[in-house]
Amino acid sequence: DVKVTQSSRYLVKRTGEKVFLECVQDMDHENMFWYRQDPGLGLRLIYFSYDVKMKEKGDIPEGYSVSREKKERFSLILESASTNQTSMYLCASSLPGTGKFSGNTIYFGEGSWLTVV
Amino acid sequence: RKEVEQDPGPFNVPEGATVAFNCTYSNSASQSFFWYRQDCRKEPKLLMSVYSSGNEDGRFTAQLNRASQYISLLIRDSKLSDSATYLCVVNGGGGSYIPTFGRGTSLIVHP
């Protein structure tokens, strides 16, 4: 069965701390994504990666960075956490390709709830 | 103009009712379409893909209208367990593989 695992489900961090959110998928997917979801704002794309060591900015990359050293792992880094980064963070993965809906189905992890105090 | 738009609702319906949601998209080159379901404080999960010819899965029917650039989801005989937020997802077009999500439509089914 398809599996995207976010190891940290609930975190409380202090302002200014460096935060790592880890995501691992076991489906050999090329594409991986990090979103945050806030009430009334829907899902917003932070960063995505279409291959190992490749990354591209999404809609709200400010204050975040990512790392993809291995195909199965995509990490989100908050260099200096701030209170406005309190949110639910969702990792996702999908196969590549365009025009083939079966290849574009996106699978989500269970989410990481981050509170910055 | 938002790329993918949905009525946020909530749609408040009694058990057994039929309810329909629409979702409009702006990129005419979009290639694939999905409906996801998200329960409160959970991750979105794939409900169904939307094919050009329409797609039916039990009580759920999804349709695509390319000319008017919208997709729809019809739920028949609503159950209490159908209460959730339904997200429209549009993918592809112009060489992009990045899915675009609507903000979701909230459905509340009451006894």
mmCIF file of C-alpha atoms in Angstrom:
data_model
loop_
_atom_site.group_PDB
_atom_site.id
_atom_site.type_symbol
_atom_site.label_atom_id
_atom_site.label_comp_id
_atom_site.label_asym_id
_atom_site.label_seq_id
_atom_site.Cartn_x
_atom_site.Cartn_y
_atom_site.Cartn_z
ATOM 1 C CA ASP A 1 0.000 0.000 0.000
ATOM 2 C CA VAL A 2 1.086 3.558 -0.677
ATOM 3 C CA LYS A 3 2.831 5.180 2.242
ATOM 4 C CA VAL A 4 4.044 8.706 2.950
ATOM 5 C CA THR A 5 5.399 9.001 6.469
ATOM 6 C CA GLN A 6 5.930 12.183 8.421
ATOM 7 C CA SER A 7 7.819 11.132 11.496
ATOM 8 C CA SER A 8 7.067 14.189 13.621
ATOM 9 C CA ARG A 9 3.337 14.519 14.118
ATOM 10 C CA TYR A 10 3.169 17.153 16.850
ATOM 11 C CA LEU A 11 5.909 19.629 17.678
ATOM 12 C CA VAL A 12 6.195 22.664 19.898
ATOM 13 C CA LYS A 13 9.202 24.881 19.212
ATOM 14 C CA ARG A 14 10.427 28.218 20.435
ATOM 15 C CA THR A 15 10.813 31.299 18.272
ATOM 16 C CA GLY A 16 14.206 31.295 16.607
ATOM 17 C CA GLU A 17 14.762 27.545 16.813
ATOM 18 C CA LYS A 18 15.758 25.564 13.746
ATOM 19 C CA VAL A 19 13.104 23.002 12.890
ATOM 20 C CA PHE A 20 13.379 19.916 10.700
ATOM 21 C CA LEU A 21 10.339 18.148 9.315
ATOM 22 C CA GLU A 22 11.096 14.806 7.728
ATOM 23 C CA CYS A 23 9.098 12.981 5.107
ATOM 24 C CA VAL A 24 9.709 9.544 3.623
ATOM 25 C CA GLN A 25 7.788 7.813 0.842
ATOM 26 C CA ASP A 26 8.042 4.172 -0.151
ATOM 27 C CA MET A 27 6.533 4.387 -3.632
ATOM 28 C CA ASP A 28 9.636 5.343 -5.606
ATOM 29 C CA HIS A 29 7.946 8.596 -6.607
ATOM 30 C CA GLU A 30 9.985 11.262 -8.345
ATOM 31 C CA ASN A 31 7.877 14.207 -7.228
ATOM 32 C CA MET A 32 7.654 15.315 -3.642
ATOM 33 C CA PHE A 33 5.930 18.355 -2.152
ATOM 34 C CA TRP A 34 5.637 20.327 1.045
ATOM 35 C CA TYR A 35 2.428 22.213 1.777
ATOM 36 C CA ARG A 36 1.117 24.096 4.720
ATOM 37 C CA GLN A 37 -2.556 24.301 5.499
ATOM 38 C CA ASP A 38 -4.201 27.041 7.506
ATOM 39 C CA PRO A 39 -7.897 27.644 8.190
ATOM 40 C CA GLY A 40 -9.532 29.580 5.376
ATOM 41 C CA LEU A 41 -6.394 29.547 3.229
ATOM 42 C CA GLY A 42 -6.414 26.006 1.933
ATOM 43 C CA LEU A 43 -3.272 24.167 0.907
ATOM 44 C CA ARG A 44 -0.335 26.366 -0.026
ATOM 45 C CA LEU A 45 2.734 24.973 -1.733
ATOM 46 C CA ILE A 46 6.028 25.763 -0.040
ATOM 47 C CA TYR A 47 8.546 23.785 -2.102
ATOM 48 C CA PHE A 48 8.576 20.842 -4.422
ATOM 49 C CA SER A 49 11.175 18.512 -5.838
ATOM 50 C CA TYR A 50 11.053 16.521 -9.060
ATOM 51 C CA ASP A 51 14.272 14.597 -8.550
ATOM 52 C CA VAL A 52 17.079 13.996 -6.113
ATOM 53 C CA LYS A 53 18.894 17.229 -5.281
ATOM 54 C CA MET A 54 16.421 19.200 -7.381
ATOM 55 C CA LYS A 55 14.062 21.683 -5.796
ATOM 56 C CA GLU A 56 11.864 24.543 -6.840
ATOM 57 C CA LYS A 57 10.061 27.215 -4.902
ATOM 58 C CA GLY A 58 6.348 27.067 -4.528
ATOM 59 C CA ASP A 59 3.998 29.883 -3.640
ATOM 60 C CA ILE A 60 5.278 30.649 -0.125
ATOM 61 C CA PRO A 61 8.958 29.635 0.197
ATOM 62 C CA GLU A 62 10.032 32.513 2.429
ATOM 63 C CA GLY A 63 11.408 31.313 5.751
ATOM 64 C CA TYR A 64 11.771 27.730 4.549
ATOM 65 C CA SER A 65 14.330 25.570 2.830
ATOM 66 C CA VAL A 66 14.321 21.951 1.725
ATOM 67 C CA SER A 67 16.680 19.081 1.191
ATOM 68 C CA ARG A 68 16.381 16.036 -1.019
ATOM 69 C CA GLU A 69 19.506 13.921 -0.792
ATOM 70 C CA LYS A 70 17.734 10.625 -1.453
ATOM 71 C CA LYS A 71 14.759 9.891 -3.656
ATOM 72 C CA GLU A 72 12.570 8.683 -0.838
ATOM 73 C CA ARG A 73 13.252 11.510 1.598
ATOM 74 C CA PHE A 74 12.257 15.173 1.429
ATOM 75 C CA SER A 75 12.978 17.412 4.391
ATOM 76 C CA LEU A 76 11.524 20.811 5.205
ATOM 77 C CA ILE A 77 13.682 23.157 7.264
ATOM 78 C CA LEU A 78 12.606 26.239 9.156
ATOM 79 C CA GLU A 79 15.883 28.067 9.671
ATOM 80 C CA SER A 80 14.546 30.306 12.427
ATOM 81 C CA ALA A 81 11.010 29.456 13.438
ATOM 82 C CA SER A 82 8.528 32.265 13.911
ATOM 83 C CA THR A 83 5.039 32.287 15.366
ATOM 84 C CA ASN A 84 3.466 32.852 11.943
ATOM 85 C CA GLN A 85 4.830 29.455 10.910
ATOM 86 C CA THR A 86 2.501 27.730 13.333
ATOM 87 C CA SER A 87 0.520 25.487 11.024
ATOM 88 C CA MET A 88 -0.152 21.989 9.788
ATOM 89 C CA TYR A 89 2.497 20.859 7.330
ATOM 90 C CA LEU A 90 1.689 18.216 4.765
ATOM 91 C CA CYS A 91 4.183 16.257 2.724
ATOM 92 C CA ALA A 92 3.062 14.598 -0.485
ATOM 93 C CA SER A 93 4.449 12.616 -3.381
ATOM 94 C CA SER A 94 3.423 11.633 -6.884
ATOM 95 C CA LEU A 95 4.709 10.008 -10.022
ATOM 96 C CA PRO A 96 5.914 12.322 -12.782
ATOM 97 C CA GLY A 97 4.251 12.818 -16.134
ATOM 98 C CA THR A 98 1.728 15.062 -17.722
ATOM 99 C CA GLY A 99 -1.519 14.170 -19.326
ATOM 100 C CA LYS A 100 -1.750 10.855 -17.520
ATOM 101 C CA PHE A 101 -4.065 11.271 -14.542
ATOM 102 C CA SER A 102 -3.120 7.930 -13.081
ATOM 103 C CA GLY A 103 0.435 9.118 -12.876
ATOM 104 C CA ASN A 104 -0.425 12.362 -11.209
ATOM 105 C CA THR A 105 -2.364 11.124 -8.207
ATOM 106 C CA ILE A 106 -0.857 12.800 -5.187
ATOM 107 C CA TYR A 107 -0.500 10.972 -1.897
ATOM 108 C CA PHE A 108 -0.242 12.748 1.428
ATOM 109 C CA GLY A 109 1.389 12.020 4.721
ATOM 110 C CA GLU A 110 -0.656 12.371 7.899
ATOM 111 C CA GLY A 111 0.609 15.873 8.576
ATOM 112 C CA SER A 112 2.863 17.540 11.113
ATOM 113 C CA TRP A 113 1.290 19.982 13.522
ATOM 114 C CA LEU A 114 3.812 22.641 14.425
ATOM 115 C CA THR A 115 3.288 25.225 17.137
ATOM 116 C CA VAL A 116 5.877 27.985 17.522
ATOM 117 C CA VAL A 117 5.747 29.827 20.830
ATOM 118 C CA ARG B 1 -8.585 35.211 -10.413
ATOM 119 C CA LYS B 2 -7.864 32.042 -8.466
ATOM 120 C CA GLU B 3 -6.772 29.098 -10.581
ATOM 121 C CA VAL B 4 -9.172 26.678 -8.952
ATOM 122 C CA GLU B 5 -12.297 27.950 -7.245
ATOM 123 C CA GLN B 6 -14.787 26.224 -5.006
ATOM 124 C CA ASP B 7 -17.730 27.412 -2.960
ATOM 125 C CA PRO B 8 -16.502 26.978 0.622
ATOM 126 C CA GLY B 9 -20.014 26.218 1.926
ATOM 127 C CA PRO B 10 -20.858 24.772 4.332
ATOM 128 C CA PHE B 11 -23.463 22.707 2.595
ATOM 129 C CA ASN B 12 -25.771 21.540 5.340
ATOM 130 C CA VAL B 13 -27.985 18.639 4.199
ATOM 131 C CA PRO B 14 -30.098 15.928 5.838
ATOM 132 C CA GLU B 15 -29.258 12.259 5.585
ATOM 133 C CA GLY B 16 -30.469 10.778 2.341
ATOM 134 C CA ALA B 17 -30.225 14.018 0.408
ATOM 135 C CA THR B 18 -28.462 14.477 -2.886
ATOM 136 C CA VAL B 19 -25.849 17.219 -2.960
ATOM 137 C CA ALA B 20 -23.617 18.546 -5.714
ATOM 138 C CA PHE B 21 -20.463 20.641 -5.697
ATOM 139 C CA ASN B 22 -18.818 22.424 -8.568
ATOM 140 C CA CYS B 23 -15.252 23.507 -9.058
ATOM 141 C CA THR B 24 -14.049 25.874 -11.776
ATOM 142 C CA TYR B 25 -10.529 26.051 -13.134
ATOM 143 C CA SER B 26 -8.822 28.721 -15.189
ATOM 144 C CA ASN B 27 -6.124 26.814 -17.088
ATOM 145 C CA SER B 28 -7.734 25.423 -20.224
ATOM 146 C CA ALA B 29 -4.689 23.212 -20.835
ATOM 147 C CA SER B 30 -5.216 21.274 -17.592
ATOM 148 C CA GLN B 31 -4.922 17.546 -18.102
ATOM 149 C CA SER B 32 -6.139 15.686 -15.073
ATOM 150 C CA PHE B 33 -8.688 16.259 -12.381
ATOM 151 C CA PHE B 34 -9.446 14.761 -9.000
ATOM 152 C CA TRP B 35 -11.672 15.042 -5.989
ATOM 153 C CA TYR B 36 -10.091 14.571 -2.580
ATOM 154 C CA ARG B 37 -11.806 14.223 0.747
ATOM 155 C CA GLN B 38 -10.363 15.709 3.916
ATOM 156 C CA ASP B 39 -11.665 14.982 7.387
ATOM 157 C CA CYS B 40 -11.088 17.420 10.218
ATOM 158 C CA ARG B 41 -7.424 17.510 11.251
ATOM 159 C CA LYS B 42 -6.545 14.720 8.803
ATOM 160 C CA GLU B 43 -4.692 14.604 5.526
ATOM 161 C CA PRO B 44 -6.522 14.794 2.179
ATOM 162 C CA LYS B 45 -7.242 11.431 0.602
ATOM 163 C CA LEU B 46 -8.119 10.634 -2.976
ATOM 164 C CA LEU B 47 -11.857 10.197 -3.442
ATOM 165 C CA MET B 48 -11.953 9.758 -7.190
ATOM 166 C CA SER B 49 -10.425 10.783 -10.469
ATOM 167 C CA VAL B 50 -12.515 12.720 -12.953
ATOM 168 C CA TYR B 51 -12.544 11.396 -16.481
ATOM 169 C CA SER B 52 -13.776 13.146 -19.608
ATOM 170 C CA SER B 53 -16.515 10.547 -19.873
ATOM 171 C CA GLY B 54 -17.559 10.945 -16.266
ATOM 172 C CA ASN B 55 -16.854 8.613 -13.403
ATOM 173 C CA GLU B 56 -19.194 6.871 -10.976
ATOM 174 C CA ASP B 57 -18.261 5.055 -7.790
ATOM 175 C CA GLY B 58 -21.223 3.915 -5.774
ATOM 176 C CA ARG B 59 -23.064 6.983 -4.517
ATOM 177 C CA PHE B 60 -20.466 9.357 -5.956
ATOM 178 C CA THR B 61 -20.428 10.696 -9.500
ATOM 179 C CA ALA B 62 -17.822 13.040 -10.939
ATOM 180 C CA GLN B 63 -18.144 14.929 -14.192
ATOM 181 C CA LEU B 64 -15.835 17.088 -16.278
ATOM 182 C CA ASN B 65 -17.013 19.898 -18.532
ATOM 183 C CA ARG B 66 -14.011 21.097 -20.518
ATOM 184 C CA ALA B 67 -15.937 23.659 -22.525
ATOM 185 C CA SER B 68 -17.031 25.501 -19.390
ATOM 186 C CA GLN B 69 -13.931 24.513 -17.418
ATOM 187 C CA TYR B 70 -15.514 22.988 -14.377
ATOM 188 C CA ILE B 71 -15.743 19.671 -12.637
ATOM 189 C CA SER B 72 -18.550 18.483 -10.428
ATOM 190 C CA LEU B 73 -19.117 15.968 -7.666
ATOM 191 C CA LEU B 74 -22.552 14.530 -6.972
ATOM 192 C CA ILE B 75 -23.257 12.609 -3.785
ATOM 193 C CA ARG B 76 -26.487 10.646 -3.636
ATOM 194 C CA ASP B 77 -28.167 9.292 -0.502
ATOM 195 C CA SER B 78 -25.878 11.283 1.803
ATOM 196 C CA LYS B 79 -24.614 9.567 4.948
ATOM 197 C CA LEU B 80 -23.487 11.138 8.198
ATOM 198 C CA SER B 81 -20.034 9.801 7.413
ATOM 199 C CA ASP B 82 -19.897 11.895 4.241
ATOM 200 C CA SER B 83 -19.405 14.995 6.392
ATOM 201 C CA ALA B 84 -16.000 16.337 5.395
ATOM 202 C CA THR B 85 -14.294 18.915 3.219
ATOM 203 C CA TYR B 86 -14.069 18.061 -0.470
ATOM 204 C CA LEU B 87 -11.070 19.407 -2.360
ATOM 205 C CA CYS B 88 -10.947 19.837 -6.080
ATOM 206 C CA VAL B 89 -7.522 19.210 -7.652
ATOM 207 C CA VAL B 90 -6.446 20.195 -11.138
ATOM 208 C CA ASN B 91 -3.187 18.953 -12.586
ATOM 209 C CA GLY B 92 -1.021 19.445 -15.621
ATOM 210 C CA GLY B 93 -1.286 21.856 -18.463
ATOM 211 C CA GLY B 94 1.511 23.888 -19.970
ATOM 212 C CA GLY B 95 4.030 21.242 -18.992
ATOM 213 C CA SER B 96 3.307 21.637 -15.291
ATOM 214 C CA TYR B 97 2.923 18.586 -13.085
ATOM 215 C CA ILE B 98 2.191 20.624 -10.001
ATOM 216 C CA PRO B 99 -1.302 19.986 -8.710
ATOM 217 C CA THR B 100 -3.432 23.006 -7.921
ATOM 218 C CA PHE B 101 -5.875 22.655 -5.071
ATOM 219 C CA GLY B 102 -9.121 24.426 -4.471
ATOM 220 C CA ARG B 103 -9.760 25.619 -0.939
ATOM 221 C CA GLY B 104 -12.411 22.995 -0.438
ATOM 222 C CA THR B 105 -16.140 22.741 0.076
ATOM 223 C CA SER B 106 -17.412 21.813 3.501
ATOM 224 C CA LEU B 107 -20.259 19.308 3.709
ATOM 225 C CA ILE B 108 -22.243 18.672 6.870
ATOM 226 C CA VAL B 109 -24.771 15.849 6.796
ATOM 227 C CA HIS B 110 -27.172 15.920 9.724
ATOM 228 C CA PRO B 111 -29.668 13.327 10.998
#
